[in-house]
XYZ file of C-alpha atoms in Angstrom:
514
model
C -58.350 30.142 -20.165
C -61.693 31.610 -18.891
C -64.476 28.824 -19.242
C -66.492 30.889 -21.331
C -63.789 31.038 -23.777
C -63.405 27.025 -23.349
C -66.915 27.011 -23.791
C -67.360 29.098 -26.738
C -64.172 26.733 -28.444
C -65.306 23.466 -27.893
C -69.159 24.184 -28.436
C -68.994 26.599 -31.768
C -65.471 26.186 -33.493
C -66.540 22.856 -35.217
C -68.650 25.150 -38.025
C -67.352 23.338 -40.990
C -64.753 20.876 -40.458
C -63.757 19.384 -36.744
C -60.590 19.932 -38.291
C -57.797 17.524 -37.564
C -59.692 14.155 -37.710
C -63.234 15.681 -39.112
C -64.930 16.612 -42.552
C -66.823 19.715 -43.452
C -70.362 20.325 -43.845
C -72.470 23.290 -44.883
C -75.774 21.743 -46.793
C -77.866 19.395 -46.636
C -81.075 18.393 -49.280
C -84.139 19.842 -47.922
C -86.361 19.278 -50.889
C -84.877 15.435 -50.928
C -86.261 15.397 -47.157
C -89.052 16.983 -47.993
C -90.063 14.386 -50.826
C -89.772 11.664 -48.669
C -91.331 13.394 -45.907
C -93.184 16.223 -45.878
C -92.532 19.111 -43.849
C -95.796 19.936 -41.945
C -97.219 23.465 -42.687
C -99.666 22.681 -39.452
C -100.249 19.804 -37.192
C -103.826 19.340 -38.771
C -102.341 19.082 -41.721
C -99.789 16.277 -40.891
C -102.244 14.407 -38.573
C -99.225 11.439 -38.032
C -97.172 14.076 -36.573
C -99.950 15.560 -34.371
C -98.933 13.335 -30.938
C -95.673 15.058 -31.163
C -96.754 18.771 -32.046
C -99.545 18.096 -29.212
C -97.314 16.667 -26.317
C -96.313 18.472 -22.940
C -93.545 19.026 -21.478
C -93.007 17.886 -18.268
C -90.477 20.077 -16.264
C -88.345 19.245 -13.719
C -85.017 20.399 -11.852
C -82.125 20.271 -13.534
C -79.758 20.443 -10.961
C -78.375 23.779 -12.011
C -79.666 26.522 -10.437
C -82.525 28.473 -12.309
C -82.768 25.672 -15.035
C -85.548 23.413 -16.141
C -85.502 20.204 -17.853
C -87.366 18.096 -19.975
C -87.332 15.298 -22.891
C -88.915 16.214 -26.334
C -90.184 13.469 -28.139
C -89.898 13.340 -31.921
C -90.333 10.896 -35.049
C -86.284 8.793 -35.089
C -87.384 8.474 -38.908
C -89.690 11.211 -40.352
C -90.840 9.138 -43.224
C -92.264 6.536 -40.527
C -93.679 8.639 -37.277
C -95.638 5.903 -36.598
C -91.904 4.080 -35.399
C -89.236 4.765 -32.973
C -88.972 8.017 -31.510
C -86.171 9.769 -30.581
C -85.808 11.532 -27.015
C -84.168 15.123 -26.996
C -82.994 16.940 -23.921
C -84.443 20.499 -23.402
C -83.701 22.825 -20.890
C -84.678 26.534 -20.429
C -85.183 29.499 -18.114
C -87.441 31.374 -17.525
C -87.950 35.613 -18.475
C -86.138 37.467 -15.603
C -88.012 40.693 -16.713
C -89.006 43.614 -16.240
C -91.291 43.802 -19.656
C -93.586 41.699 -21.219
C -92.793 38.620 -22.027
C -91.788 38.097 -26.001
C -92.134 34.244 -25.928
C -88.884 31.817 -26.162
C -85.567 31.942 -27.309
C -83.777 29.040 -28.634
C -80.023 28.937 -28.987
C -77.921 26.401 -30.768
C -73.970 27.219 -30.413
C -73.081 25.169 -33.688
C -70.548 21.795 -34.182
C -72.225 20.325 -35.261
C -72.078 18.417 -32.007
C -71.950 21.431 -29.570
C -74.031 21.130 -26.537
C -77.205 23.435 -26.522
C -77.888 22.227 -23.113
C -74.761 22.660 -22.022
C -74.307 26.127 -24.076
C -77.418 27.558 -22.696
C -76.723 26.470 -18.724
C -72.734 27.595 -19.144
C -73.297 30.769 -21.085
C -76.527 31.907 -22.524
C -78.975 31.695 -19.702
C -76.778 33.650 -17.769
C -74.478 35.645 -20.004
C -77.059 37.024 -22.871
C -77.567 41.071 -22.496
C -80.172 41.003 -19.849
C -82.327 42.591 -21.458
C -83.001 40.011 -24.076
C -83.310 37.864 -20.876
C -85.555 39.791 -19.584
C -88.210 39.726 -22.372
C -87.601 35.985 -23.622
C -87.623 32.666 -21.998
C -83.759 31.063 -22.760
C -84.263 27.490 -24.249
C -82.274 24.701 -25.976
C -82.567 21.536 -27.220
C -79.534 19.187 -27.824
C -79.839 17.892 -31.589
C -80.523 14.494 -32.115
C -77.119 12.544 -31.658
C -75.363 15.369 -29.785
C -74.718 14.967 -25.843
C -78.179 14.180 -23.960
C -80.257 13.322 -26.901
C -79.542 9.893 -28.493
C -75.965 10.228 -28.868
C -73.837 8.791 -31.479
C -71.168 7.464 -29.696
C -68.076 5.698 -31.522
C -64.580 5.145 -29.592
C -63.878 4.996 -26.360
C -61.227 7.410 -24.263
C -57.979 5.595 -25.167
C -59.205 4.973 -28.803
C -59.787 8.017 -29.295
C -56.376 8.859 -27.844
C -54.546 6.979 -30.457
C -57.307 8.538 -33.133
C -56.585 12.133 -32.460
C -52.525 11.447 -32.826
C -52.500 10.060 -36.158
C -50.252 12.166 -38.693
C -52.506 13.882 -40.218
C -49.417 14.976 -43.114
C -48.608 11.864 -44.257
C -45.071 11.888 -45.786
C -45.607 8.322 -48.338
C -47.970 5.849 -48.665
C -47.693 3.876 -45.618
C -48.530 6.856 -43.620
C -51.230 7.641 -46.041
C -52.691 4.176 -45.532
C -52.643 5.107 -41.572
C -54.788 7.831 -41.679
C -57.234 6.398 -43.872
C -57.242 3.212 -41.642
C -57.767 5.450 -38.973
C -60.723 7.286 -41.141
C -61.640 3.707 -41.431
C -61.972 2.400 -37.906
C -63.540 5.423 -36.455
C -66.602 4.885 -39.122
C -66.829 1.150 -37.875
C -67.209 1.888 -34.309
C -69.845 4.420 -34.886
C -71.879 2.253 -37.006
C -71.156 -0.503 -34.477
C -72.246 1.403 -31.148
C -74.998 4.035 -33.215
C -76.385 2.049 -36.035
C -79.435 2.866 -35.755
C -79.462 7.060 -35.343
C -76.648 7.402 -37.899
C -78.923 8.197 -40.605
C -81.232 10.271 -39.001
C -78.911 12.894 -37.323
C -79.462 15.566 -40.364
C -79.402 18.901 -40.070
C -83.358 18.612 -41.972
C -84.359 16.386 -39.336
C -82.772 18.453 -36.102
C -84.641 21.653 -37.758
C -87.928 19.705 -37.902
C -87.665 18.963 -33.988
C -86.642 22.453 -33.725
C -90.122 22.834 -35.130
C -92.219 20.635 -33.101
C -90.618 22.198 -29.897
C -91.754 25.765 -31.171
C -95.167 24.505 -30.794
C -95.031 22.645 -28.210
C -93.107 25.891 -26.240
C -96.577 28.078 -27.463
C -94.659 29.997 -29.940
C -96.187 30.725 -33.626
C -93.048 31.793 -34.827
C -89.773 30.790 -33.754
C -87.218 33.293 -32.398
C -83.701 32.089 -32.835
C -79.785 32.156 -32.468
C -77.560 29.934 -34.328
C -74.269 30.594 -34.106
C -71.485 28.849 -37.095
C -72.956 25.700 -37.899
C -76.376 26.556 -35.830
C -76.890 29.242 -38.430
C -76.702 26.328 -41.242
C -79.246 24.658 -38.795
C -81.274 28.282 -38.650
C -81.443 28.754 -42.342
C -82.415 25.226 -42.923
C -85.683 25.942 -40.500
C -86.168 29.269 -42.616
C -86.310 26.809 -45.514
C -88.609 24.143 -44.498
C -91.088 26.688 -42.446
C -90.455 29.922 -44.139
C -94.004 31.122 -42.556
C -92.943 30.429 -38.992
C -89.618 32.609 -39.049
C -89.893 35.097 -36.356
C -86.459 36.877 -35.433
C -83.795 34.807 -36.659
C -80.020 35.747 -35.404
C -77.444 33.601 -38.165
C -74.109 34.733 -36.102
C -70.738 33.075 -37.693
C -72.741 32.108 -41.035
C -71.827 28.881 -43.761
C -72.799 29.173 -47.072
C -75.480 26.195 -47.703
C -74.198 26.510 -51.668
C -70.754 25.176 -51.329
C -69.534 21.581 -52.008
C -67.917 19.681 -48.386
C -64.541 20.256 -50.775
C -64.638 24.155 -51.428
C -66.258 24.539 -47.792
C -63.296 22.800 -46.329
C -60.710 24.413 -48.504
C -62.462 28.250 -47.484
C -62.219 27.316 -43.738
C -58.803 26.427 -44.500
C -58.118 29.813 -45.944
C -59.867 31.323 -42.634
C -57.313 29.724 -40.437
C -54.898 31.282 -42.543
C -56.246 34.378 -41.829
C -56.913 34.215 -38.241
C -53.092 32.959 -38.147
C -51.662 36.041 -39.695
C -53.625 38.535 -37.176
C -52.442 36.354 -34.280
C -48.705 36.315 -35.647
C -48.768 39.717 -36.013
C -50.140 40.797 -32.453
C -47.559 37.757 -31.620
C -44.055 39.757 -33.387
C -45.218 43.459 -31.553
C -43.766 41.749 -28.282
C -40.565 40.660 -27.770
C -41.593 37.570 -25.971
C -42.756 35.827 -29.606
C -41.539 32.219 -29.752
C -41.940 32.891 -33.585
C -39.829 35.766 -33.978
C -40.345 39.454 -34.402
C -39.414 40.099 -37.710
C -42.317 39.556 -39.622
C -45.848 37.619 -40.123
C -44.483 35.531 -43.291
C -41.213 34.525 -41.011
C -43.605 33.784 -38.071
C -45.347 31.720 -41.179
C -42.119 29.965 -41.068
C -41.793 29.272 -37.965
C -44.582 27.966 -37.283
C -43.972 25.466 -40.506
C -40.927 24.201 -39.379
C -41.998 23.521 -35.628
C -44.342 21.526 -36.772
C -42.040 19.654 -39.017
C -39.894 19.195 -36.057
C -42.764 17.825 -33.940
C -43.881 15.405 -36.755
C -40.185 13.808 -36.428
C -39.752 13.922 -32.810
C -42.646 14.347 -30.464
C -42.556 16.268 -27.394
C -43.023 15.071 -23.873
C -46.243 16.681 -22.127
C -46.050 15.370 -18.251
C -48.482 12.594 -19.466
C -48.002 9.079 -21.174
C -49.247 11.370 -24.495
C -46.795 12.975 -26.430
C -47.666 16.014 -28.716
C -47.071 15.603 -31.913
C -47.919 17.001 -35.097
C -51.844 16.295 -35.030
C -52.007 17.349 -31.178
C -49.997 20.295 -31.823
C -52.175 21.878 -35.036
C -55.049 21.089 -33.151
C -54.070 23.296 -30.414
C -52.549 26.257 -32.361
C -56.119 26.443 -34.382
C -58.400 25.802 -30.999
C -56.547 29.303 -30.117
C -57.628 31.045 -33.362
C -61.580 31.183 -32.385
C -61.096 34.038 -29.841
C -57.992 36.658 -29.583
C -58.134 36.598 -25.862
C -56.563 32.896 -26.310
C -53.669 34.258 -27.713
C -51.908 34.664 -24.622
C -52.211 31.390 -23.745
C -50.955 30.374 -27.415
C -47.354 32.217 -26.746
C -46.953 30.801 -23.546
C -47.841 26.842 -24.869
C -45.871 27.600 -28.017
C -42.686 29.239 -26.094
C -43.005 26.418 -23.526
C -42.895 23.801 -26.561
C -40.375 25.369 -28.135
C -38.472 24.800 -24.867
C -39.533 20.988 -24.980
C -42.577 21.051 -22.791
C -45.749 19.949 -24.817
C -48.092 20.460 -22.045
C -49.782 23.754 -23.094
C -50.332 22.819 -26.456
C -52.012 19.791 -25.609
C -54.317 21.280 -23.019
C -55.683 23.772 -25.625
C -56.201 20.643 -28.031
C -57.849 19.175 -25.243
C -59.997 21.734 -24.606
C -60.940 21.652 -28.332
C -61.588 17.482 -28.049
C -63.676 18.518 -24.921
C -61.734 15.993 -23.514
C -62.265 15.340 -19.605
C -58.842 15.026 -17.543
C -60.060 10.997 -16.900
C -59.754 11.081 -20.456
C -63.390 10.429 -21.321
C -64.105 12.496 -24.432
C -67.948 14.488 -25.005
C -69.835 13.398 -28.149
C -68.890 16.533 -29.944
C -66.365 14.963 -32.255
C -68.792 11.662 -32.712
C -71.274 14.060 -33.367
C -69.717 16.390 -35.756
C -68.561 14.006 -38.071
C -72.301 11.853 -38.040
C -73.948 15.165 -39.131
C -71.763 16.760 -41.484
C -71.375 13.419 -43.439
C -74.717 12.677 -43.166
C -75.469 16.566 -44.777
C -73.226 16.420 -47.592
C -71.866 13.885 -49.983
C -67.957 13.590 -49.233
C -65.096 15.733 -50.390
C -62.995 12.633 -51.634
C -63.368 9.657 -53.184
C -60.120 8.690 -52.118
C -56.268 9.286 -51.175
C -55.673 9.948 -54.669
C -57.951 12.538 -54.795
C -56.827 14.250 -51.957
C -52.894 14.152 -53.340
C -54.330 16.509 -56.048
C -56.041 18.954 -53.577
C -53.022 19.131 -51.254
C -51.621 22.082 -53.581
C -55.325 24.265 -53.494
C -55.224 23.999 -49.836
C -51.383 24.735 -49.133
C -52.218 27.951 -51.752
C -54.941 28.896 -49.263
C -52.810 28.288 -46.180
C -49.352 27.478 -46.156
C -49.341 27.172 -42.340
C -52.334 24.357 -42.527
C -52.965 23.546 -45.806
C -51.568 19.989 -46.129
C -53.294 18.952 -42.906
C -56.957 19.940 -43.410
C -57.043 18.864 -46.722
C -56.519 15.290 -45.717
C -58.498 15.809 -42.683
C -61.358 16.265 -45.007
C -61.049 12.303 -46.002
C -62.949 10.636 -43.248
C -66.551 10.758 -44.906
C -65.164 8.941 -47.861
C -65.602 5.581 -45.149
C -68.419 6.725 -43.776
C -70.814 4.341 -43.394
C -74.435 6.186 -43.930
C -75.013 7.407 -47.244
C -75.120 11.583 -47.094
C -78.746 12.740 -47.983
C -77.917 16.397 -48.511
C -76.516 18.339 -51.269
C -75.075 21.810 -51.488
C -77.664 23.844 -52.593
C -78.749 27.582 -52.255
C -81.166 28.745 -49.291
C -83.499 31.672 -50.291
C -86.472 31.058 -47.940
C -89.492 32.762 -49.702
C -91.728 34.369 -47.574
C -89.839 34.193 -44.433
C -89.437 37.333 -41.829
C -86.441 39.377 -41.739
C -83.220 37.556 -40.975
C -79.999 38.741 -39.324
C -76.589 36.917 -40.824
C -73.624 38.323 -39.003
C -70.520 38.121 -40.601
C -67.126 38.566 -38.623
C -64.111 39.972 -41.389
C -61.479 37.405 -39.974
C -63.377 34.849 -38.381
C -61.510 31.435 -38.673
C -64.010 28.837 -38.835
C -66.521 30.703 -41.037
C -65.114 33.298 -43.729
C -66.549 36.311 -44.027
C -67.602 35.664 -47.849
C -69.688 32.773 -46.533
C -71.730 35.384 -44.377
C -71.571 37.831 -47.525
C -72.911 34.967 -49.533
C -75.853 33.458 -47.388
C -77.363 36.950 -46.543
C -77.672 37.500 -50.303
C -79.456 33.887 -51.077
C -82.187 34.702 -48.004
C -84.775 36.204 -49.597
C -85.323 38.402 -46.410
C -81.710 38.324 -45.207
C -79.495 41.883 -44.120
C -75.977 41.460 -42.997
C -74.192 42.711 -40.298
C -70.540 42.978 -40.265
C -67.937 42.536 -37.432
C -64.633 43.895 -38.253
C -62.222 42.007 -36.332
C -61.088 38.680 -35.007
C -62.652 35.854 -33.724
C -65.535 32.962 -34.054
C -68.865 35.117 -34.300
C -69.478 38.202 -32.938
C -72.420 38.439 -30.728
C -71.680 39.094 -26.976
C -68.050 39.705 -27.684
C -67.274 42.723 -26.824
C -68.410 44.719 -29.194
C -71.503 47.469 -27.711
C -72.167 48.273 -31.513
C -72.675 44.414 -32.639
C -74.534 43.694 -29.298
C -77.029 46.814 -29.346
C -77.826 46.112 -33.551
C -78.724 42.385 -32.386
C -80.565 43.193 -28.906
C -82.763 46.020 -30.961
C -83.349 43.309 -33.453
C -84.808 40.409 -30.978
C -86.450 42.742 -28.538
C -88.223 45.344 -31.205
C -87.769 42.747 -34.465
C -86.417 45.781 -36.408
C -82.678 44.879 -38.309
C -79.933 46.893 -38.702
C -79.813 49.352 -41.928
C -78.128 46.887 -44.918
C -74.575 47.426 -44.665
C -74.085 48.213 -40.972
C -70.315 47.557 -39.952
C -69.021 47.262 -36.367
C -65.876 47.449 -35.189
């Protein structure tokens, strides 16, 4: 697997629900925020925030060649700027050119819990169309909690070892009581070892830094790409600063409307989709380990391995064996990007043989889990924000019994799976302070949601839906496969999005790529 791929998986596919042992997000109360503490139309006019819109940066090496680093400082807690602050990794590089210089570009690559750092030093800063890096300085800030800026941290390696094995189908009630013991003791150890950021790791509060760095960068408007959940984070600026929107890119959009129980049960649907599309490339070749005869018996097939994996796990070269968690976990890290789908037949015809090992490298990869078997923040991450943004999809086991048949409806592949992955926020241990709610931004500039027709993580509709609550919003469709669209292949999606940030003019409404 080229690292951009593993890049582009472990940094973007969490949109809505770090899946296997995660819940889903996709909202989050801005005017609730907002009440409590007010969003600043102007440093003058929030004179207790003025330190922070007012600081410098000081710059240094990063260590990676062409990069710059520095620490933003920001309010921990909004309603009390006069208290702790929280420290947040930035990095950037500078315009290449030729051309004048447009100002900055920030990047988020979604999770929540994906590395901007990371995203912008392994892919963006280099891998953008050069002309955009030409004409705009590539920056990034890690969100509060994710990575390099005050991390929530929770298990360690071997904890989370035993965490991301736990049947995630239970089959009676003891197993159900597992899982939600496991829901359980992952909460615990991230209040124990993050107490004090767990509540302030919203997606209103990571837009607000977003905010001060805009100033702090010399920008008056802020020129953006969010891709999956970094679009969520986008739209929420639009929201809070509509007059500060400059060119906004909203690539693999949520909808900000839908409860953490529909949003889970669409994703779920998306999988579903993204599944069919890879079985039926998979039953064109005669190597398929799930047949050739057809998508639905591929559907099968697929089923029934993982029933056979649930009652006997399979050996992987390693004292972990891959069982059913492990093994969904890797067959969905493959459904962000096509070009993984080679790799998918190979682990799947290799575990169908008894070897484990490719399957649980992909799930790896998904984990971002290090061959020491440290893990990244990602997962700690993800699940901090999203239930922090939303209140949870359960209230209980009992509830999720009577969503099981919803979800199997909308994929019988993964249905029973995510729907009880969507229990852990019922234990978590911060109250949410979101709400799904609509996102129309009066006032703001253009902005460009892009919509891919089988994307996994983020249905289509969702992209359909969010560019008709922006006030200012035009959609751009991908028809094809894959997490997002931008700078994958596509000249026509590319050239729509590079004319928009380099000339700030958006593709006619309607415009569809393939």
């Amino acid at each position: 697997m080229d690292s951009r791929r593993l890049l582009r998986t472990s940094a973007t596919a969490l949109a809505a629900a770090g899946l296997i042992l995660s819940g889903c997000s996709g909202g989050s109360d801005a005017a609730a925020s907002r009440s409590s503490a007010p969003a600043p139309s102007s440093a003058s006019q929030a004179p207790k925030l003025k330190k922070y819109y007012e600081q410098k940066l000081k710059w240094r090496d990063c260590g990676v060649e062409g990069f710059q680093c520095a620490t933003l400082r920001a309010p921990l807690d909004y309603a009390k700027p006069d208290g702790e602050e929280a420290r947040l990794a930035v990095s950037r590089v500078r315009a290449t050119g030729p051309g004048k210089r447009l100002g900055s570009l920030l990047v988020n690559p979604g999770g929540p819990g994906g590395s901007a750092v990371g995203y912008l030093q392994g892919y963006a800063g280099i891998g953008y169309p050069a002309p955009v890096r030409a004409r705009y300085d590539m920056v990034a800030v890690d969100p509060r909690g994710v990575a390099r800026s005050e991390p929530v941290e929770c298990l360690t390696g071997p904890q989370m070892d035993t965490y991301t094995q736990v049947d995630q189908t239970p089959d009676d009630t003891a197993e159900a009581n597992a899982l939600s013991a496991a829901f359980k003791d992952f909460a615990v150890g991230c209040e124990k070892k993050s107490g004090k950021v767990l509540p302030h790791v919203s997606t209103v509060e990571a837009a607000r830094d977003m905010d001060i760095l805009r100033a702090v960068l010399g920008d008056e408007k802020l020129t953006y790409v969010g891709a999956s959940y970094g679009t969520f984070l986008g739209a929420t600026y639009a929201e809070l600063f509509p007059d500060r929107v400059g060119r906004l890119v909203l690539d693999g959009a949520m909808d900000p409307s839908l409860s953490a129980l529909d949003l889970n049960r669409d994703q779920t649907g998306g999988f579903e989709t993204s599944f069919r599309a890879f079985a039926a490339d998979c039953i064109s070749k005669s190597d398929c380990p799930l047949g050739t005869t057809s998508v639905d018996a591929a559907g099968e097939a697929m089923k029934k391995f993982f029933r056979d994996v649930d009652a006997k796990p399979l050996p992987t070269g390693e004292s972990r064996l891959l069982g059913e968690s492990l093994a969904t976990t890797g067959v969905i890290a493959a459904m962000y990007d096509e070009g993984a789908w080679p790799q998918l037949r190979e682990a799947l015809s290799k575990a169908m043989g008894g070897d484990g090992s490719g399957l649980l490298a992909l799930a790896d990869s998904y984990y971002e889990r290090e061959a020491d078997g440290t893990y990244a923040n990602l997962m700690f991450a993800n699940a901090a924000v999203n239930c922090l943004d939303l209140p949870p999809a359960y209230t209980g086991p009992a509830d999720v019994e009577k969503a099981v048949p919803s979800f199997e409806k909308a994929s019988p592949v993964f249905g029973k799976g995510l729907a009880w992955a969507a229990l852990n926020c019922t234990y978590w241990p911060t109250p949410p302070t979101g709400r799904p709610h609509r996102i129309t931004a009066e006032g703001a500039a253009p902005i460009l949601v892009v919509g891919t027709t089988r994307d996994p993580a983020t249905p289509y509709h969702w992209a359909q839906s969010l560019a008709g609550q922006l006030s200012s919003g035009t959609l751009l469709t991908y028809v094809g496969d894959g997490h997002t669209a931008y700078g994958r292949g596509s000249d026509c999606i590319d050239t729509a999005i590079n004319t928009y940030l380099l000339e700030g003019t958006p593709p006619a409404e309607g415009k569809r790529c393939s």
